């Protein structure tokens, strides 16, 4: 009489081991450590260089960690500013951006920040990518992209919807936004023309990374969507990671090694520039609720995540040595490659130039000028008006071009 019950248990065990086999083929183990971060305010962005990590968020939140996210120090509060994005050029130089045209720069690893306002309709900035503290691009909720180059500004309107992320590799820059919007500037350093690309999606894209090879872009967005191009937008592959959650962050460490994080803390790892993906066997433990907002991959086994209520997660893992088979339902399935060449004409002609108005003295004197900046404004670039140079900032053109 008890045999059917035993058979039922055996079936359950068989299904369990089959599930483990599937997970073993297409997943990788990640260990999570929750750090109850430096604040209870929401943190929206994290970025770093070597062991120095900076996180930014609501209510003047600017925090720096010297030890890979284990401990955090609050920098001098910058009143009235909510920060949404940060880009560290190296262990010293970095730029943060946020609501109401807020921009802050650090010259000493995030320990001190000087604050500015780019006065051009006072948009809310969502993301920044920096070559140096004197050369960076910010994007806004109003569809405007702004480049600051050696205290001169250039502006272009790309969309009437929100632009959510900007990234660069070498002189090539990409912007992604709502409704599947993707734009490229193949020479964002010496020119200011943007072309709209046509990925095979029409949903909001929230984060993007321009791969180190200079031609590949990976963008992520709603409903587990990942779009990848390896030829600057001429052809696209649409991956579905089988999630209902929004993918909020994509970050690259070494060439080909990419980490994607969802708002629920799901992790996906690619070792081949986004062609195939492994998924974590467990998600970040959101003990306080809320969402994950941003992630940064510091090396081949270590990532830092930040999110709502000031939560910080440390993710450690071992790189998979096999190729994913795509068996589990949550694994990506690639749609046929779509060929969409960029539009031949640039979108968003330059308009008025923003001025940089310092809203306070720098809180620390810089010790040196950035060493990775463009060599100056090119001929044929839109005319730009000089801006007010904040006191304490290095002046003059940097001596070298970005790599």
Tab-separated table of C-alpha atoms in Angstrom:
chain	number	residue	atom	x	y	z
A	1	UNK	CA	0.000	0.000	0.000
A	2	UNK	CA	2.935	2.337	0.476
A	3	UNK	CA	4.609	1.542	-2.849
A	4	UNK	CA	2.830	4.339	-4.798
A	5	UNK	CA	4.062	6.839	-2.227
A	6	UNK	CA	7.615	5.573	-2.590
A	7	UNK	CA	7.357	5.731	-6.392
A	8	UNK	CA	6.105	9.310	-6.125
A	9	UNK	CA	9.099	10.252	-3.974
A	10	UNK	CA	11.453	8.574	-6.437
A	11	UNK	CA	9.917	10.614	-9.266
A	12	UNK	CA	10.420	13.786	-7.281
A	13	UNK	CA	14.056	12.877	-6.665
A	14	UNK	CA	14.536	12.155	-10.360
A	15	UNK	CA	13.064	15.530	-11.319
A	16	UNK	CA	15.249	17.194	-8.699
A	17	UNK	CA	18.437	15.695	-10.102
A	18	UNK	CA	17.355	16.542	-13.641
A	19	UNK	CA	16.876	20.130	-12.551
A	20	UNK	CA	20.313	20.179	-10.962
A	21	UNK	CA	21.780	18.824	-14.175
A	22	UNK	CA	20.138	21.593	-16.173
A	23	UNK	CA	21.312	24.247	-13.748
A	24	UNK	CA	24.790	22.842	-13.821
A	25	UNK	CA	24.925	23.081	-17.595
A	26	UNK	CA	23.730	26.652	-18.004
A	27	UNK	CA	24.296	28.360	-14.687
A	28	UNK	CA	27.146	29.493	-12.506
A	29	UNK	CA	27.399	29.636	-8.744
A	30	UNK	CA	27.457	33.060	-7.140
A	31	UNK	CA	27.953	33.818	-3.471
A	32	UNK	CA	26.179	36.862	-2.066
A	33	UNK	CA	27.063	39.054	0.872
A	34	UNK	CA	24.673	41.800	1.908
A	35	UNK	CA	26.210	44.994	3.208
A	36	UNK	CA	23.786	47.331	4.930
A	37	UNK	CA	25.271	50.245	3.059
A	38	UNK	CA	26.200	53.757	4.011
A	39	UNK	CA	22.670	55.218	3.914
A	40	UNK	CA	18.969	54.411	3.877
A	41	UNK	CA	18.499	56.578	0.782
A	42	UNK	CA	18.078	54.893	-2.573
A	43	UNK	CA	21.344	54.350	-4.470
A	44	UNK	CA	21.062	54.556	-8.256
A	45	UNK	CA	24.550	54.046	-9.663
A	46	UNK	CA	27.882	52.474	-8.749
A	47	UNK	CA	31.196	52.637	-10.576
A	48	UNK	CA	34.826	52.154	-9.723
A	49	UNK	CA	38.417	51.653	-10.689
A	50	UNK	CA	40.740	49.154	-9.028
A	51	UNK	CA	39.667	49.002	-5.383
A	52	UNK	CA	38.103	52.486	-5.266
A	53	UNK	CA	34.303	52.400	-5.673
A	54	UNK	CA	31.804	55.281	-5.720
A	55	UNK	CA	28.022	55.007	-5.228
A	56	UNK	CA	25.535	57.855	-5.731
A	57	UNK	CA	21.843	58.352	-5.000
A	58	UNK	CA	19.055	60.409	-3.477
A	59	UNK	CA	19.384	63.263	-1.007
A	60	UNK	CA	22.932	64.358	-1.836
A	61	UNK	CA	24.246	60.783	-1.550
A	62	UNK	CA	27.899	60.507	-2.630
A	63	UNK	CA	29.782	57.627	-1.020
A	64	UNK	CA	33.211	56.129	-1.580
A	65	UNK	CA	34.542	52.710	-0.604
A	66	UNK	CA	38.294	52.056	-0.481
A	67	UNK	CA	37.889	48.306	0.096
A	68	UNK	CA	35.625	46.933	-2.651
A	69	UNK	CA	32.349	47.850	-1.001
A	70	UNK	CA	32.915	46.515	2.517
A	71	UNK	CA	33.038	49.933	4.211
A	72	UNK	CA	31.823	53.321	2.968
A	73	UNK	CA	32.573	56.934	3.717
A	74	UNK	CA	30.184	59.804	3.054
A	75	UNK	CA	31.755	62.740	1.257
A	76	UNK	CA	30.769	66.310	1.995
A	77	UNK	CA	27.019	66.578	1.251
A	78	UNK	CA	26.120	68.472	-1.902
A	79	UNK	CA	22.851	70.134	-1.038
A	80	UNK	CA	19.808	70.173	-3.323
A	81	UNK	CA	21.162	67.506	-5.682
A	82	UNK	CA	19.916	63.961	-6.239
A	83	UNK	CA	22.482	61.940	-8.184
A	84	UNK	CA	21.563	59.281	-10.758
A	85	UNK	CA	24.826	58.403	-12.532
A	86	UNK	CA	28.586	58.228	-11.925
A	87	UNK	CA	31.600	57.448	-14.116
A	88	UNK	CA	35.103	56.955	-12.711
A	89	UNK	CA	37.898	57.500	-15.221
A	90	UNK	CA	40.548	55.999	-12.952
A	91	UNK	CA	41.205	55.746	-9.232
A	92	UNK	CA	41.325	59.559	-8.936
A	93	UNK	CA	39.089	61.231	-11.502
A	94	UNK	CA	35.320	60.879	-11.780
A	95	UNK	CA	32.088	62.670	-12.741
A	96	UNK	CA	28.579	62.299	-11.265
A	97	UNK	CA	25.307	63.696	-12.606
A	98	UNK	CA	21.734	64.012	-11.422
A	99	UNK	CA	18.505	65.967	-11.206
A	100	UNK	CA	18.135	69.634	-12.150
A	101	UNK	CA	21.305	69.699	-14.253
A	102	UNK	CA	23.554	68.654	-11.387
A	103	UNK	CA	27.139	67.645	-12.132
A	104	UNK	CA	29.874	66.917	-9.593
A	105	UNK	CA	33.534	66.133	-10.223
A	106	UNK	CA	36.186	64.487	-8.088
A	107	UNK	CA	39.933	64.611	-8.554
A	108	UNK	CA	40.895	62.415	-5.608
A	109	UNK	CA	38.946	59.184	-5.808
A	110	UNK	CA	35.620	60.507	-4.544
A	111	UNK	CA	36.798	61.858	-1.212
A	112	UNK	CA	36.031	65.449	-2.242
A	113	UNK	CA	33.684	66.753	-4.943
A	114	UNK	CA	33.240	70.100	-6.677
A	115	UNK	CA	29.704	70.847	-7.818
A	116	UNK	CA	28.307	72.486	-10.924
A	117	UNK	CA	25.075	73.105	-12.772
A	118	UNK	CA	24.883	72.866	-16.553
A	119	UNK	CA	22.413	75.637	-17.303
A	120	UNK	CA	20.503	74.500	-20.375
A	121	UNK	CA	16.837	74.268	-19.503
A	122	UNK	CA	17.870	72.514	-16.287
A	123	UNK	CA	17.046	68.933	-17.359
A	124	UNK	CA	17.355	65.928	-15.091
A	125	UNK	CA	20.465	63.985	-16.034
A	126	UNK	CA	20.264	60.197	-15.907
A	127	UNK	CA	23.711	58.930	-16.933
A	128	UNK	CA	27.273	60.081	-17.591
A	129	UNK	CA	30.319	58.665	-19.356
A	130	UNK	CA	33.673	60.376	-18.855
A	131	UNK	CA	37.039	60.382	-20.578
A	132	UNK	CA	38.320	62.817	-17.931
A	133	UNK	CA	36.860	65.391	-15.550
A	134	UNK	CA	37.203	67.943	-18.365
A	135	UNK	CA	35.617	65.783	-21.076
A	136	UNK	CA	32.355	63.921	-20.511
A	137	UNK	CA	28.862	63.346	-21.929
A	138	UNK	CA	25.590	63.408	-19.970
A	139	UNK	CA	22.084	62.447	-21.119
A	140	UNK	CA	18.730	63.555	-19.772
A	141	UNK	CA	15.075	62.684	-19.297
A	142	UNK	CA	14.205	65.375	-21.859
A	143	UNK	CA	15.985	63.583	-24.723
A	144	UNK	CA	18.952	65.960	-24.687
A	145	UNK	CA	22.605	64.888	-24.788
A	146	UNK	CA	25.306	67.312	-23.611
A	147	UNK	CA	29.047	67.090	-24.173
A	148	UNK	CA	31.475	69.134	-22.081
A	149	UNK	CA	34.950	69.379	-23.622
A	150	UNK	CA	37.596	71.489	-21.917
A	151	UNK	CA	34.997	73.915	-20.488
A	152	UNK	CA	33.113	74.173	-23.795
A	153	UNK	CA	29.691	72.635	-24.291
A	154	UNK	CA	27.749	71.115	-27.186
A	155	UNK	CA	24.080	70.078	-27.103
A	156	UNK	CA	21.941	67.836	-29.318
A	157	UNK	CA	18.305	66.783	-28.985
A	158	UNK	CA	17.986	63.117	-29.923
A	159	UNK	CA	14.461	62.295	-28.773
A	160	UNK	CA	11.325	63.614	-27.126
A	161	UNK	CA	11.531	60.694	-24.672
A	162	UNK	CA	13.938	59.887	-21.870
A	163	UNK	CA	17.549	58.957	-22.582
A	164	UNK	CA	18.575	56.448	-19.928
A	165	UNK	CA	22.220	55.519	-20.462
A	166	UNK	CA	25.357	56.700	-22.251
A	167	UNK	CA	28.613	54.780	-22.728
A	168	UNK	CA	31.754	54.963	-24.830
A	169	UNK	CA	34.716	52.961	-26.081
A	170	UNK	CA	37.570	54.945	-27.560
A	171	UNK	CA	36.034	57.807	-29.542
A	172	UNK	CA	32.725	55.990	-30.199
A	173	UNK	CA	29.766	56.788	-27.932
A	174	UNK	CA	26.293	55.266	-27.660
A	175	UNK	CA	23.072	56.497	-26.071
A	176	UNK	CA	20.023	54.323	-25.292
A	177	UNK	CA	16.564	55.322	-24.124
A	178	UNK	CA	12.847	54.690	-24.129
A	179	UNK	CA	10.996	52.987	-27.014
A	180	UNK	CA	14.075	51.075	-28.120
A	181	UNK	CA	16.012	54.227	-28.939
A	182	UNK	CA	19.717	53.745	-29.723
A	183	UNK	CA	22.036	56.412	-31.126
A	184	UNK	CA	25.713	56.347	-32.103
A	185	UNK	CA	28.409	58.968	-32.533
A	186	UNK	CA	31.390	57.340	-34.225
A	187	UNK	CA	33.625	60.253	-33.240
A	188	UNK	CA	32.233	61.828	-30.098
A	189	UNK	CA	35.658	63.300	-29.338
A	190	UNK	CA	36.360	65.275	-32.505
A	191	UNK	CA	32.837	65.639	-33.902
A	192	UNK	CA	29.256	65.972	-32.746
A	193	UNK	CA	27.016	64.047	-35.126
A	194	UNK	CA	24.580	61.393	-33.910
A	195	UNK	CA	22.896	58.721	-36.032
A	196	UNK	CA	19.862	56.757	-34.906
A	197	UNK	CA	20.176	52.978	-35.042
A	198	UNK	CA	17.319	50.490	-35.343
A	199	UNK	CA	17.454	47.591	-32.889
A	200	UNK	CA	14.629	45.032	-33.258
A	201	UNK	CA	12.777	46.137	-30.105
A	202	UNK	CA	10.432	48.944	-29.138
A	203	UNK	CA	10.748	48.819	-25.361
A	204	UNK	CA	12.651	50.965	-22.905
A	205	UNK	CA	16.376	50.269	-22.721
A	206	UNK	CA	17.863	51.172	-19.352
A	207	UNK	CA	21.579	50.405	-19.544
A	208	UNK	CA	24.248	49.816	-22.172
A	209	UNK	CA	27.926	48.981	-22.430
A	210	UNK	CA	30.185	49.663	-25.390
A	211	UNK	CA	32.573	46.737	-25.597
A	212	UNK	CA	36.316	47.255	-25.573
A	213	UNK	CA	36.624	45.962	-29.132
A	214	UNK	CA	35.114	49.266	-30.277
A	215	UNK	CA	32.363	47.828	-32.477
A	216	UNK	CA	30.052	45.888	-30.133
A	217	UNK	CA	27.216	47.206	-27.975
A	218	UNK	CA	25.039	45.371	-25.455
A	219	UNK	CA	21.864	47.106	-24.239
A	220	UNK	CA	19.317	45.799	-21.732
A	221	UNK	CA	15.787	46.764	-20.776
A	222	UNK	CA	12.286	45.728	-19.837
A	223	UNK	CA	11.032	42.126	-19.686
A	224	UNK	CA	14.491	40.549	-19.717
A	225	UNK	CA	15.400	41.959	-23.137
A	226	UNK	CA	19.003	42.062	-24.353
A	227	UNK	CA	19.982	43.460	-27.764
A	228	UNK	CA	23.482	42.980	-29.116
A	229	UNK	CA	25.310	44.360	-32.139
A	230	UNK	CA	28.870	43.507	-33.137
A	231	UNK	CA	29.096	45.930	-36.071
A	232	UNK	CA	27.974	49.306	-34.680
A	233	UNK	CA	24.311	48.704	-35.354
A	234	UNK	CA	24.305	47.280	-38.878
A	235	UNK	CA	23.022	43.921	-37.544
A	236	UNK	CA	21.328	43.001	-34.274
A	237	UNK	CA	20.573	39.900	-32.242
A	238	UNK	CA	17.702	39.969	-29.751
A	239	UNK	CA	18.169	37.692	-26.729
A	240	UNK	CA	15.355	36.884	-24.320
A	241	UNK	CA	16.496	35.908	-20.850
A	242	UNK	CA	13.054	34.628	-19.905
A	243	UNK	CA	12.423	37.148	-17.125
A	244	UNK	CA	9.499	39.338	-16.222
A	245	UNK	CA	11.838	41.626	-14.322
A	246	UNK	CA	13.527	44.651	-15.826
A	247	UNK	CA	17.216	44.384	-16.638
A	248	UNK	CA	18.704	47.472	-15.031
A	249	UNK	CA	22.456	47.195	-15.471
A	250	UNK	CA	25.060	45.772	-17.839
A	251	UNK	CA	28.780	46.063	-17.126
A	252	UNK	CA	31.997	44.766	-18.722
A	253	UNK	CA	35.302	43.916	-17.077
A	254	UNK	CA	37.694	42.306	-19.549
A	255	UNK	CA	37.011	42.045	-23.260
A	256	UNK	CA	34.143	39.642	-23.715
A	257	UNK	CA	33.265	39.320	-19.997
A	258	UNK	CA	29.878	40.943	-19.331
A	259	UNK	CA	27.506	40.895	-16.344
A	260	UNK	CA	23.787	41.742	-16.497
A	261	UNK	CA	21.696	42.331	-13.371
A	262	UNK	CA	17.909	42.539	-13.079
A	263	UNK	CA	15.889	44.677	-10.691
A	264	UNK	CA	15.217	41.482	-8.685
A	265	UNK	CA	18.930	40.658	-8.392
A	266	UNK	CA	19.117	37.958	-11.077
A	267	UNK	CA	22.570	37.738	-12.605
A	268	UNK	CA	23.592	36.726	-16.142
A	269	UNK	CA	27.172	36.314	-17.268
A	270	UNK	CA	28.650	36.148	-20.768
A	271	UNK	CA	32.247	35.277	-21.572
A	272	UNK	CA	31.888	35.732	-25.356
A	273	UNK	CA	30.696	39.340	-25.827
A	274	UNK	CA	27.026	38.558	-25.349
A	275	UNK	CA	26.667	35.645	-27.752
A	276	UNK	CA	25.637	33.223	-24.972
A	277	UNK	CA	24.698	33.620	-21.321
A	278	UNK	CA	24.942	31.781	-18.000
A	279	UNK	CA	22.577	32.642	-15.155
A	280	UNK	CA	23.181	32.655	-11.424
A	281	UNK	CA	21.749	29.793	-9.405
A	282	UNK	CA	20.524	32.364	-6.852
A	283	UNK	CA	19.572	36.041	-6.873
A	284	UNK	CA	20.763	38.820	-4.610
A	285	UNK	CA	18.961	38.484	-1.245
A	286	UNK	CA	16.825	41.623	-1.022
A	287	UNK	CA	16.174	41.325	2.687
A	288	UNK	CA	14.790	44.848	2.955
A	289	UNK	CA	12.745	44.669	-0.248
A	290	UNK	CA	13.135	47.258	-2.964
A	291	UNK	CA	14.994	46.877	-6.245
A	292	UNK	CA	18.556	46.522	-7.404
A	293	UNK	CA	19.467	49.633	-9.416
A	294	UNK	CA	23.041	49.258	-10.629
A	295	UNK	CA	26.000	46.871	-10.750
A	296	UNK	CA	29.699	47.165	-11.451
A	297	UNK	CA	32.004	44.300	-12.362
A	298	UNK	CA	35.357	44.969	-10.690
A	299	UNK	CA	37.247	41.888	-11.835
A	300	UNK	CA	36.765	38.338	-13.129
A	301	UNK	CA	35.181	37.146	-9.894
A	302	UNK	CA	33.781	40.164	-8.039
A	303	UNK	CA	30.883	42.577	-8.555
A	304	UNK	CA	29.158	45.241	-6.454
A	305	UNK	CA	25.420	45.941	-6.647
A	306	UNK	CA	23.498	48.869	-5.139
A	307	UNK	CA	19.801	49.590	-4.817
A	308	UNK	CA	16.856	50.876	-2.865
A	309	UNK	CA	17.096	51.714	0.848
A	310	UNK	CA	20.862	52.026	0.510
A	311	UNK	CA	21.367	48.291	0.061
A	312	UNK	CA	24.745	47.022	-1.156
A	313	UNK	CA	25.451	43.471	-2.307
A	314	UNK	CA	28.821	41.830	-2.918
A	315	UNK	CA	28.738	39.112	-5.562
A	316	UNK	CA	31.636	36.654	-5.896
A	317	UNK	CA	31.780	33.878	-8.472
A	318	UNK	CA	34.007	31.562	-10.495
A	319	UNK	CA	34.013	31.952	-14.250
A	320	UNK	CA	32.295	29.098	-16.110
A	321	UNK	CA	34.653	27.088	-18.303
A	322	UNK	CA	31.996	25.598	-20.577
A	323	UNK	CA	29.500	26.920	-23.094
A	324	UNK	CA	25.832	27.225	-22.105
A	325	UNK	CA	23.530	24.750	-23.814
A	326	UNK	CA	20.372	26.821	-23.614
A	327	UNK	CA	18.365	23.994	-22.032
A	328	UNK	CA	16.674	25.779	-19.102
A	329	UNK	CA	13.671	27.908	-19.958
A	330	UNK	CA	15.332	30.963	-18.453
A	331	UNK	CA	18.223	30.755	-20.865
A	332	UNK	CA	18.425	33.119	-23.829
A	333	UNK	CA	17.014	32.200	-27.190
A	334	UNK	CA	18.423	34.253	-29.998
A	335	UNK	CA	16.079	35.569	-32.637
A	336	UNK	CA	17.316	35.693	-36.241
A	337	UNK	CA	19.814	38.408	-36.915
A	338	UNK	CA	18.190	41.653	-37.990
A	339	UNK	CA	19.962	43.921	-40.423
A	340	UNK	CA	19.335	47.582	-39.686
A	341	UNK	CA	21.881	50.019	-40.974
A	342	UNK	CA	22.045	53.361	-39.192
A	343	UNK	CA	20.246	56.261	-40.771
A	344	UNK	CA	22.512	58.108	-43.132
A	345	UNK	CA	21.821	61.510	-41.668
A	346	UNK	CA	22.622	62.585	-38.128
A	347	UNK	CA	19.756	63.134	-35.719
A	348	UNK	CA	19.650	66.020	-33.355
A	349	UNK	CA	21.390	69.056	-34.696
A	350	UNK	CA	23.366	71.018	-32.130
A	351	UNK	CA	21.508	73.780	-30.339
A	352	UNK	CA	22.339	76.227	-27.597
A	353	UNK	CA	25.465	75.672	-25.565
A	354	UNK	CA	25.203	75.145	-21.817
A	355	UNK	CA	27.254	77.142	-19.421
A	356	UNK	CA	28.926	75.621	-16.434
A	357	UNK	CA	28.001	77.554	-13.331
A	358	UNK	CA	29.825	76.489	-10.183
A	359	UNK	CA	27.416	76.370	-7.244
A	360	UNK	CA	30.039	76.329	-4.583
A	361	UNK	CA	33.768	76.089	-4.168
A	362	UNK	CA	35.521	72.769	-4.716
A	363	UNK	CA	35.904	70.899	-1.480
A	364	UNK	CA	39.418	69.781	-2.269
A	365	UNK	CA	42.167	71.211	-4.426
A	366	UNK	CA	43.099	68.970	-7.303
A	367	UNK	CA	46.600	67.639	-7.250
A	368	UNK	CA	47.033	67.157	-10.985
A	369	UNK	CA	45.339	67.511	-14.339
A	370	UNK	CA	43.584	64.577	-15.963
A	371	UNK	CA	45.816	62.570	-18.243
A	372	UNK	CA	43.191	61.016	-20.503
A	373	UNK	CA	41.353	63.804	-22.280
A	374	UNK	CA	40.633	64.705	-25.892
A	375	UNK	CA	43.069	66.983	-27.613
A	376	UNK	CA	40.601	69.780	-28.161
A	377	UNK	CA	37.639	70.837	-30.259
A	378	UNK	CA	37.733	69.757	-33.910
A	379	UNK	CA	37.116	71.839	-36.969
A	380	UNK	CA	33.552	71.539	-38.172
A	381	UNK	CA	32.168	70.999	-34.668
A	382	UNK	CA	29.244	73.201	-33.633
A	383	UNK	CA	30.223	76.582	-32.412
A	384	UNK	CA	30.502	76.670	-28.654
A	385	UNK	CA	30.580	79.474	-26.173
A	386	UNK	CA	33.173	79.379	-23.452
A	387	UNK	CA	31.807	78.499	-20.066
A	388	UNK	CA	32.708	79.770	-16.658
A	389	UNK	CA	35.581	77.730	-15.295
A	390	UNK	CA	35.032	76.766	-11.669
A	391	UNK	CA	37.670	77.881	-9.255
A	392	UNK	CA	40.132	75.201	-8.329
A	393	UNK	CA	39.705	73.277	-11.580
A	394	UNK	CA	42.629	72.735	-13.954
A	395	UNK	CA	42.505	74.921	-17.054
A	396	UNK	CA	43.909	74.416	-20.494
A	397	UNK	CA	43.716	71.523	-22.870
A	398	UNK	CA	44.894	68.189	-21.566
A	399	UNK	CA	48.013	66.797	-23.116
A	400	UNK	CA	46.707	63.501	-24.463
A	401	UNK	CA	43.714	61.958	-26.194
A	402	UNK	CA	41.426	59.311	-24.753
A	403	UNK	CA	42.087	55.717	-25.501
